[in-house]
Amino acid sequence: MRLASVTVGGVRRGGVVDGESIALLSCMVDDVVRGAPVETAEVLPLSEVRLESPLHRFNRDVLCTGWNYWDHFEESKGKREGQEVERPLRPTFFTKGPDTVIGPSDDIAYDPGLSQKWDYEAEIAMVIGRDGRSIPEEKALDHVFGFLVANDVSQRDLQRAHGGQWLKGKSLDATMPLGPWLTTIDSVDDLAGMRVQCEVNGVLLQDATSAQMAFSFAQIIAELSHGMTLRAGDVILTGTPSGVGNAREPQLFLRDGDVVVTRVSGLGELRNTVTLTDLGAR
Ligand code: MG
């Protein structure tokens, strides 16, 4: 099942996408993730609606995994400016603010007064569907509601300017496309065979599969939930593969007007334009 979010007649509602149509729900996708029944009504052609981020009600920051593809970890060696570390034995975690979230075709906010190093990071996002703490790896997937495509757009200079942390540099408003719909885990054929791609202006810059992840979806949940409750509705990004702009030679950063396509096989595609936006740079 593919769950999308739309606003019809001024009211935001969830919907079930089937081919080229969407059957509207009486509730939001956020409610379905937290257990509300799926009762569909009016059916509309997909071409008549504008898809929004499937999720709008966040329990907390978006939970994120860093360095989760070894090729990305290796390509960034020597480019972390004082953050050099050995290959981690456990996943690296950080968070980003929920005000980053935008829809699958919304503009990515770009304010060069805040940063000169806007980078792209194609990722698979997981959504938790069942609360749990210290979830064992073998039961971890029972806690997954489904998956989405995300782009963890980052400002590399802001990461460095504030002590080498990752919150600033990952949390500017309206910079993280999410969608195009939430695909339930039972509709994903091969968890290890999802192809993750990012194109900028038609040039393929990232191309990997989930089989290349350093830590699997189940391992991420087991480690993150160790002593820390995960709740239905929590969103967890699972890391980006190699090919990010910061690690390229020469480096490649996003600019006003760039078209970013983020694609995961089986989960859909995001198409967002980087657009000059006043985010309040001083
Ligand atoms: Mg990332």
mmCIF file of C-alpha atoms and ligand atoms in Angstrom:
data_model
loop_
_atom_site.group_PDB
_atom_site.id
_atom_site.type_symbol
_atom_site.label_atom_id
_atom_site.label_comp_id
_atom_site.label_asym_id
_atom_site.label_seq_id
_atom_site.Cartn_x
_atom_site.Cartn_y
_atom_site.Cartn_z
ATOM 1 C CA MET A 1 0.000 0.000 0.000
ATOM 2 C CA ARG A 2 1.154 3.504 -0.870
ATOM 3 C CA LEU A 3 -0.089 6.272 1.417
ATOM 4 C CA ALA A 4 0.106 9.861 0.212
ATOM 5 C CA SER A 5 -0.990 13.229 1.560
ATOM 6 C CA VAL A 6 -2.999 15.875 -0.291
ATOM 7 C CA THR A 7 -5.044 18.973 0.510
ATOM 8 C CA VAL A 8 -8.536 18.879 -1.019
ATOM 9 C CA GLY A 9 -11.052 21.665 -0.401
ATOM 10 C CA GLY A 10 -8.704 23.212 2.144
ATOM 11 C CA VAL A 11 -8.495 20.029 4.230
ATOM 12 C CA ARG A 12 -5.363 17.913 4.449
ATOM 13 C CA ARG A 13 -6.123 14.207 4.040
ATOM 14 C CA GLY A 14 -4.372 10.968 3.475
ATOM 15 C CA GLY A 15 -4.980 8.822 0.427
ATOM 16 C CA VAL A 16 -4.165 5.399 -0.978
ATOM 17 C CA VAL A 17 -2.340 5.622 -4.308
ATOM 18 C CA ASP A 18 -3.226 2.936 -6.828
ATOM 19 C CA GLY A 19 -1.748 3.364 -10.296
ATOM 20 C CA GLU A 20 -2.785 6.771 -11.586
ATOM 21 C CA SER A 21 -5.474 7.424 -8.991
ATOM 22 C CA ILE A 22 -5.730 8.219 -5.291
ATOM 23 C CA ALA A 23 -8.540 7.094 -2.959
ATOM 24 C CA LEU A 24 -8.950 9.700 -0.212
ATOM 25 C CA LEU A 25 -9.055 8.798 3.473
ATOM 26 C CA SER A 26 -11.055 10.543 6.170
ATOM 27 C CA CYS A 27 -7.878 10.872 8.264
ATOM 28 C CA MET A 28 -4.237 11.814 7.718
ATOM 29 C CA VAL A 29 -1.396 9.404 6.959
ATOM 30 C CA ASP A 30 0.015 10.294 10.397
ATOM 31 C CA ASP A 31 -3.142 8.765 11.931
ATOM 32 C CA VAL A 32 -2.808 5.544 9.905
ATOM 33 C CA VAL A 33 0.811 5.162 11.049
ATOM 34 C CA ARG A 34 -0.490 5.407 14.632
ATOM 35 C CA GLY A 35 -3.181 2.765 14.098
ATOM 36 C CA ALA A 36 -6.215 4.452 12.508
ATOM 37 C CA PRO A 37 -8.115 2.189 10.074
ATOM 38 C CA VAL A 38 -7.748 2.700 6.320
ATOM 39 C CA GLU A 39 -11.243 3.605 5.070
ATOM 40 C CA THR A 40 -11.195 5.037 1.574
ATOM 41 C CA ALA A 41 -13.887 7.175 -0.061
ATOM 42 C CA GLU A 42 -13.714 9.529 -3.027
ATOM 43 C CA VAL A 43 -11.258 8.579 -5.795
ATOM 44 C CA LEU A 44 -9.392 11.286 -7.743
ATOM 45 C CA PRO A 45 -6.918 11.092 -10.633
ATOM 46 C CA LEU A 46 -3.367 11.578 -9.317
ATOM 47 C CA SER A 47 -2.874 14.228 -12.011
ATOM 48 C CA GLU A 48 -5.488 16.428 -10.287
ATOM 49 C CA VAL A 49 -3.770 16.603 -6.905
ATOM 50 C CA ARG A 50 -0.474 17.917 -5.631
ATOM 51 C CA LEU A 51 1.262 15.432 -3.345
ATOM 52 C CA GLU A 52 2.606 16.824 -0.059
ATOM 53 C CA SER A 53 4.968 15.272 2.430
ATOM 54 C CA PRO A 54 3.102 12.107 3.504
ATOM 55 C CA LEU A 55 3.826 12.956 7.162
ATOM 56 C CA HIS A 56 3.102 16.203 9.023
ATOM 57 C CA ARG A 57 2.860 15.289 12.708
ATOM 58 C CA PHE A 58 6.307 14.565 14.074
ATOM 59 C CA ASN A 59 6.886 13.174 17.554
ATOM 60 C CA ARG A 60 10.281 14.852 17.615
ATOM 61 C CA ASP A 61 13.253 15.609 15.373
ATOM 62 C CA VAL A 62 13.821 13.348 12.378
ATOM 63 C CA LEU A 63 16.293 10.666 13.535
ATOM 64 C CA CYS A 64 19.238 10.200 11.186
ATOM 65 C CA THR A 65 22.049 7.757 10.528
ATOM 66 C CA GLY A 66 25.437 9.084 9.368
ATOM 67 C CA TRP A 67 28.175 7.278 7.417
ATOM 68 C CA ASN A 68 26.000 4.242 6.714
ATOM 69 C CA TYR A 69 27.490 3.314 3.354
ATOM 70 C CA TRP A 70 31.204 2.483 3.632
ATOM 71 C CA ASP A 71 31.915 3.965 0.198
ATOM 72 C CA HIS A 72 30.535 7.303 1.453
ATOM 73 C CA PHE A 73 32.586 7.006 4.658
ATOM 74 C CA GLU A 74 35.735 6.376 2.580
ATOM 75 C CA GLU A 75 35.113 9.143 0.014
ATOM 76 C CA SER A 76 34.859 11.686 2.841
ATOM 77 C CA LYS A 77 38.247 10.741 4.359
ATOM 78 C CA GLY A 78 40.458 13.804 4.666
ATOM 79 C CA LYS A 79 37.466 16.040 3.901
ATOM 80 C CA ARG A 80 35.936 16.081 7.362
ATOM 81 C CA GLU A 81 38.103 18.959 8.595
ATOM 82 C CA GLY A 82 39.077 17.776 12.039
ATOM 83 C CA GLN A 83 36.378 15.114 12.320
ATOM 84 C CA GLU A 84 38.564 12.224 11.169
ATOM 85 C CA VAL A 85 37.568 8.947 12.861
ATOM 86 C CA GLU A 86 38.141 5.240 12.296
ATOM 87 C CA ARG A 87 35.383 3.137 10.730
ATOM 88 C CA PRO A 88 32.675 3.082 13.401
ATOM 89 C CA LEU A 89 31.714 -0.262 14.966
ATOM 90 C CA ARG A 90 28.184 1.008 15.634
ATOM 91 C CA PRO A 91 25.926 3.314 13.629
ATOM 92 C CA THR A 92 26.428 7.077 13.953
ATOM 93 C CA PHE A 93 23.253 8.994 14.853
ATOM 94 C CA PHE A 94 22.143 12.625 14.779
ATOM 95 C CA THR A 95 18.837 14.461 14.322
ATOM 96 C CA LYS A 96 17.387 17.203 12.139
ATOM 97 C CA GLY A 97 14.447 19.505 12.826
ATOM 98 C CA PRO A 98 11.004 18.600 11.417
ATOM 99 C CA ASP A 99 10.645 22.088 9.890
ATOM 100 C CA THR A 100 13.111 20.844 7.258
ATOM 101 C CA VAL A 101 10.407 18.641 5.720
ATOM 102 C CA ILE A 102 8.908 19.554 2.323
ATOM 103 C CA GLY A 103 6.850 17.615 -0.216
ATOM 104 C CA PRO A 104 7.962 15.548 -3.203
ATOM 105 C CA SER A 105 7.773 18.419 -5.710
ATOM 106 C CA ASP A 106 8.255 21.451 -3.440
ATOM 107 C CA ASP A 107 11.143 23.888 -3.822
ATOM 108 C CA ILE A 108 14.266 23.259 -1.736
ATOM 109 C CA ALA A 109 14.944 26.523 0.118
ATOM 110 C CA TYR A 110 18.320 28.044 -0.778
ATOM 111 C CA ASP A 111 19.731 31.062 1.051
ATOM 112 C CA PRO A 112 23.381 31.659 0.109
ATOM 113 C CA GLY A 113 23.605 34.174 2.953
ATOM 114 C CA LEU A 114 23.487 31.227 5.347
ATOM 115 C CA SER A 115 25.790 28.814 3.543
ATOM 116 C CA GLN A 116 27.851 28.460 0.375
ATOM 117 C CA LYS A 117 27.968 24.652 0.575
ATOM 118 C CA TRP A 118 24.514 23.150 -0.021
ATOM 119 C CA ASP A 119 24.889 19.437 -0.681
ATOM 120 C CA TYR A 120 22.524 16.599 -1.608
ATOM 121 C CA GLU A 121 22.175 13.213 0.148
ATOM 122 C CA ALA A 122 19.731 10.676 -1.339
ATOM 123 C CA GLU A 123 18.440 8.352 1.398
ATOM 124 C CA ILE A 124 15.836 5.750 2.340
ATOM 125 C CA ALA A 125 13.697 6.847 5.292
ATOM 126 C CA MET A 126 12.017 4.333 7.632
ATOM 127 C CA VAL A 127 8.854 5.066 9.595
ATOM 128 C CA ILE A 128 8.241 3.310 12.901
ATOM 129 C CA GLY A 129 4.758 1.800 13.311
ATOM 130 C CA ARG A 130 4.994 0.181 16.738
ATOM 131 C CA ASP A 131 6.487 1.544 19.975
ATOM 132 C CA GLY A 132 9.433 -0.287 21.448
ATOM 133 C CA ARG A 133 12.584 -0.001 23.509
ATOM 134 C CA SER A 134 15.698 -2.202 23.299
ATOM 135 C CA ILE A 135 14.164 -3.932 20.285
ATOM 136 C CA PRO A 136 16.164 -7.044 19.330
ATOM 137 C CA GLU A 137 17.527 -7.056 15.786
ATOM 138 C CA GLU A 138 15.512 -10.154 14.830
ATOM 139 C CA LYS A 139 12.256 -8.400 15.777
ATOM 140 C CA ALA A 140 13.196 -4.929 14.527
ATOM 141 C CA LEU A 141 11.362 -5.094 11.194
ATOM 142 C CA ASP A 142 8.096 -5.855 13.039
ATOM 143 C CA HIS A 143 8.332 -2.252 14.276
ATOM 144 C CA VAL A 144 8.637 -0.735 10.783
ATOM 145 C CA PHE A 145 5.486 0.713 9.233
ATOM 146 C CA GLY A 146 7.053 1.557 5.904
ATOM 147 C CA PHE A 147 9.574 3.463 3.829
ATOM 148 C CA LEU A 148 9.919 6.792 1.999
ATOM 149 C CA VAL A 149 12.424 8.566 -0.222
ATOM 150 C CA ALA A 150 14.272 11.482 1.403
ATOM 151 C CA ASN A 151 17.050 13.899 0.568
ATOM 152 C CA ASP A 152 19.086 14.949 3.604
ATOM 153 C CA VAL A 153 20.156 18.265 2.049
ATOM 154 C CA SER A 154 23.083 19.543 4.137
ATOM 155 C CA GLN A 155 25.149 22.707 4.516
ATOM 156 C CA ARG A 156 28.735 21.496 4.954
ATOM 157 C CA ASP A 157 30.159 24.796 6.185
ATOM 158 C CA LEU A 158 27.477 25.049 8.901
ATOM 159 C CA GLN A 159 28.341 21.523 10.062
ATOM 160 C CA ARG A 160 31.963 22.646 10.525
ATOM 161 C CA ALA A 161 31.324 26.180 11.832
ATOM 162 C CA HIS A 162 29.533 25.016 14.961
ATOM 163 C CA GLY A 163 32.018 22.618 16.490
ATOM 164 C CA GLY A 164 31.837 19.826 13.936
ATOM 165 C CA GLN A 165 28.342 18.790 15.050
ATOM 166 C CA TRP A 166 25.637 17.810 12.559
ATOM 167 C CA LEU A 167 22.430 19.481 13.831
ATOM 168 C CA LYS A 168 23.266 22.902 12.366
ATOM 169 C CA GLY A 169 23.971 22.092 8.755
ATOM 170 C CA LYS A 170 21.157 19.548 8.655
ATOM 171 C CA SER A 171 18.218 21.560 9.981
ATOM 172 C CA LEU A 172 17.545 24.622 7.816
ATOM 173 C CA ASP A 173 13.824 25.116 7.172
ATOM 174 C CA ALA A 174 12.252 23.656 4.017
ATOM 175 C CA THR A 175 15.326 21.768 2.809
ATOM 176 C CA MET A 176 14.399 18.065 3.145
ATOM 177 C CA PRO A 177 12.069 16.588 0.510
ATOM 178 C CA LEU A 178 10.166 13.524 1.726
ATOM 179 C CA GLY A 179 7.786 11.229 -0.162
ATOM 180 C CA PRO A 180 6.387 10.806 -2.713
ATOM 181 C CA TRP A 181 4.287 8.393 -0.671
ATOM 182 C CA LEU A 182 4.780 6.089 2.306
ATOM 183 C CA THR A 183 5.144 2.514 1.054
ATOM 184 C CA THR A 184 4.157 -0.045 3.688
ATOM 185 C CA ILE A 185 6.804 -2.661 4.478
ATOM 186 C CA ASP A 186 4.658 -5.518 3.129
ATOM 187 C CA SER A 187 4.774 -3.827 -0.297
ATOM 188 C CA VAL A 188 8.586 -3.755 -0.449
ATOM 189 C CA ASP A 189 9.852 -6.819 -2.329
ATOM 190 C CA ASP A 190 13.536 -6.822 -1.427
ATOM 191 C CA LEU A 191 14.790 -4.753 1.493
ATOM 192 C CA ALA A 192 18.420 -5.294 0.462
ATOM 193 C CA GLY A 193 17.817 -4.562 -3.210
ATOM 194 C CA MET A 194 16.486 -1.022 -3.159
ATOM 195 C CA ARG A 195 18.408 1.212 -5.581
ATOM 196 C CA VAL A 196 19.134 4.717 -4.246
ATOM 197 C CA GLN A 197 19.888 7.430 -6.806
ATOM 198 C CA CYS A 198 20.349 11.175 -6.940
ATOM 199 C CA GLU A 199 20.444 13.251 -10.134
ATOM 200 C CA VAL A 200 21.177 16.957 -10.327
ATOM 201 C CA ASN A 201 20.186 18.673 -13.588
ATOM 202 C CA GLY A 202 19.906 15.265 -15.235
ATOM 203 C CA VAL A 203 23.392 14.043 -14.206
ATOM 204 C CA LEU A 204 23.448 10.859 -12.103
ATOM 205 C CA LEU A 205 25.651 11.615 -9.075
ATOM 206 C CA GLN A 206 24.672 8.911 -6.573
ATOM 207 C CA ASP A 207 23.796 5.307 -7.434
ATOM 208 C CA ALA A 208 23.903 2.461 -4.909
ATOM 209 C CA THR A 209 21.717 -0.244 -3.406
ATOM 210 C CA SER A 210 20.587 -0.827 0.151
ATOM 211 C CA ALA A 211 22.765 -3.977 0.118
ATOM 212 C CA GLN A 212 25.756 -1.623 0.460
ATOM 213 C CA MET A 213 24.562 -0.231 3.796
ATOM 214 C CA ALA A 214 27.078 -0.620 6.618
ATOM 215 C CA PHE A 215 24.277 -1.295 9.118
ATOM 216 C CA SER A 216 20.973 -2.850 8.000
ATOM 217 C CA PHE A 217 17.532 -1.391 8.719
ATOM 218 C CA ALA A 218 17.149 -3.947 11.539
ATOM 219 C CA GLN A 219 20.562 -3.154 13.037
ATOM 220 C CA ILE A 220 19.809 0.585 12.987
ATOM 221 C CA ILE A 221 16.573 0.031 14.925
ATOM 222 C CA ALA A 222 18.201 -2.361 17.402
ATOM 223 C CA GLU A 223 21.051 0.059 18.146
ATOM 224 C CA LEU A 224 18.983 3.264 18.207
ATOM 225 C CA SER A 225 16.265 1.774 20.445
ATOM 226 C CA HIS A 226 18.803 0.411 22.941
ATOM 227 C CA GLY A 227 17.544 2.016 26.155
ATOM 228 C CA MET A 228 15.603 4.637 24.132
ATOM 229 C CA THR A 229 11.945 4.250 23.193
ATOM 230 C CA LEU A 230 11.067 4.536 19.521
ATOM 231 C CA ARG A 231 7.436 5.471 18.911
ATOM 232 C CA ALA A 232 4.964 5.027 16.082
ATOM 233 C CA GLY A 233 5.479 7.948 13.737
ATOM 234 C CA ASP A 234 9.215 8.346 14.351
ATOM 235 C CA VAL A 235 11.128 8.838 11.100
ATOM 236 C CA ILE A 236 14.646 7.422 10.731
ATOM 237 C CA LEU A 237 16.905 8.320 7.798
ATOM 238 C CA THR A 238 19.285 5.475 6.971
ATOM 239 C CA GLY A 239 22.272 7.259 5.451
ATOM 240 C CA THR A 240 23.503 8.270 2.010
ATOM 241 C CA PRO A 241 25.826 6.438 -0.390
ATOM 242 C CA SER A 242 28.929 7.889 -2.072
ATOM 243 C CA GLY A 243 28.805 10.666 -4.637
ATOM 244 C CA VAL A 244 27.929 13.655 -2.435
ATOM 245 C CA GLY A 245 29.101 17.034 -3.742
ATOM 246 C CA ASN A 246 31.439 17.761 -0.834
ATOM 247 C CA ALA A 247 33.564 14.694 -1.605
ATOM 248 C CA ARG A 248 33.821 15.289 -5.380
ATOM 249 C CA GLU A 249 36.860 16.720 -7.107
ATOM 250 C CA PRO A 250 36.145 19.419 -7.947
ATOM 251 C CA GLN A 251 33.470 19.858 -5.308
ATOM 252 C CA LEU A 252 29.913 20.389 -6.504
ATOM 253 C CA PHE A 253 27.386 22.357 -4.493
ATOM 254 C CA LEU A 254 23.735 23.122 -5.198
ATOM 255 C CA ARG A 255 22.764 26.490 -6.671
ATOM 256 C CA ASP A 256 19.539 28.393 -7.361
ATOM 257 C CA GLY A 257 17.589 26.679 -10.160
ATOM 258 C CA ASP A 258 19.206 23.243 -9.862
ATOM 259 C CA VAL A 259 16.742 20.371 -10.283
ATOM 260 C CA VAL A 260 17.342 17.534 -7.815
ATOM 261 C CA VAL A 261 15.769 14.142 -8.520
ATOM 262 C CA THR A 262 15.950 11.625 -5.689
ATOM 263 C CA ARG A 263 14.820 8.104 -6.531
ATOM 264 C CA VAL A 264 14.561 4.758 -4.735
ATOM 265 C CA SER A 265 13.401 1.725 -6.705
ATOM 266 C CA GLY A 266 10.043 0.541 -5.415
ATOM 267 C CA LEU A 267 9.503 3.704 -3.352
ATOM 268 C CA GLY A 268 9.157 6.393 -6.028
ATOM 269 C CA GLU A 269 10.798 9.650 -6.985
ATOM 270 C CA LEU A 270 11.141 13.193 -5.642
ATOM 271 C CA ARG A 271 11.713 16.109 -8.023
ATOM 272 C CA ASN A 272 12.627 19.389 -6.344
ATOM 273 C CA THR A 273 14.052 22.676 -7.571
ATOM 274 C CA VAL A 274 16.620 24.543 -5.498
ATOM 275 C CA THR A 275 15.093 28.009 -5.137
ATOM 276 C CA LEU A 276 16.399 31.274 -3.747
ATOM 277 C CA THR A 277 14.520 31.786 -0.462
ATOM 278 C CA ASP A 278 14.930 34.260 2.379
ATOM 279 C CA LEU A 279 15.591 32.089 5.437
ATOM 280 C CA GLY A 280 16.592 35.121 7.500
ATOM 281 C CA ALA A 281 20.343 35.265 6.954
ATOM 282 C CA ARG A 282 21.833 38.148 8.943
HETATM 283 MG MG MG B 1 22.483 11.981 5.590
#
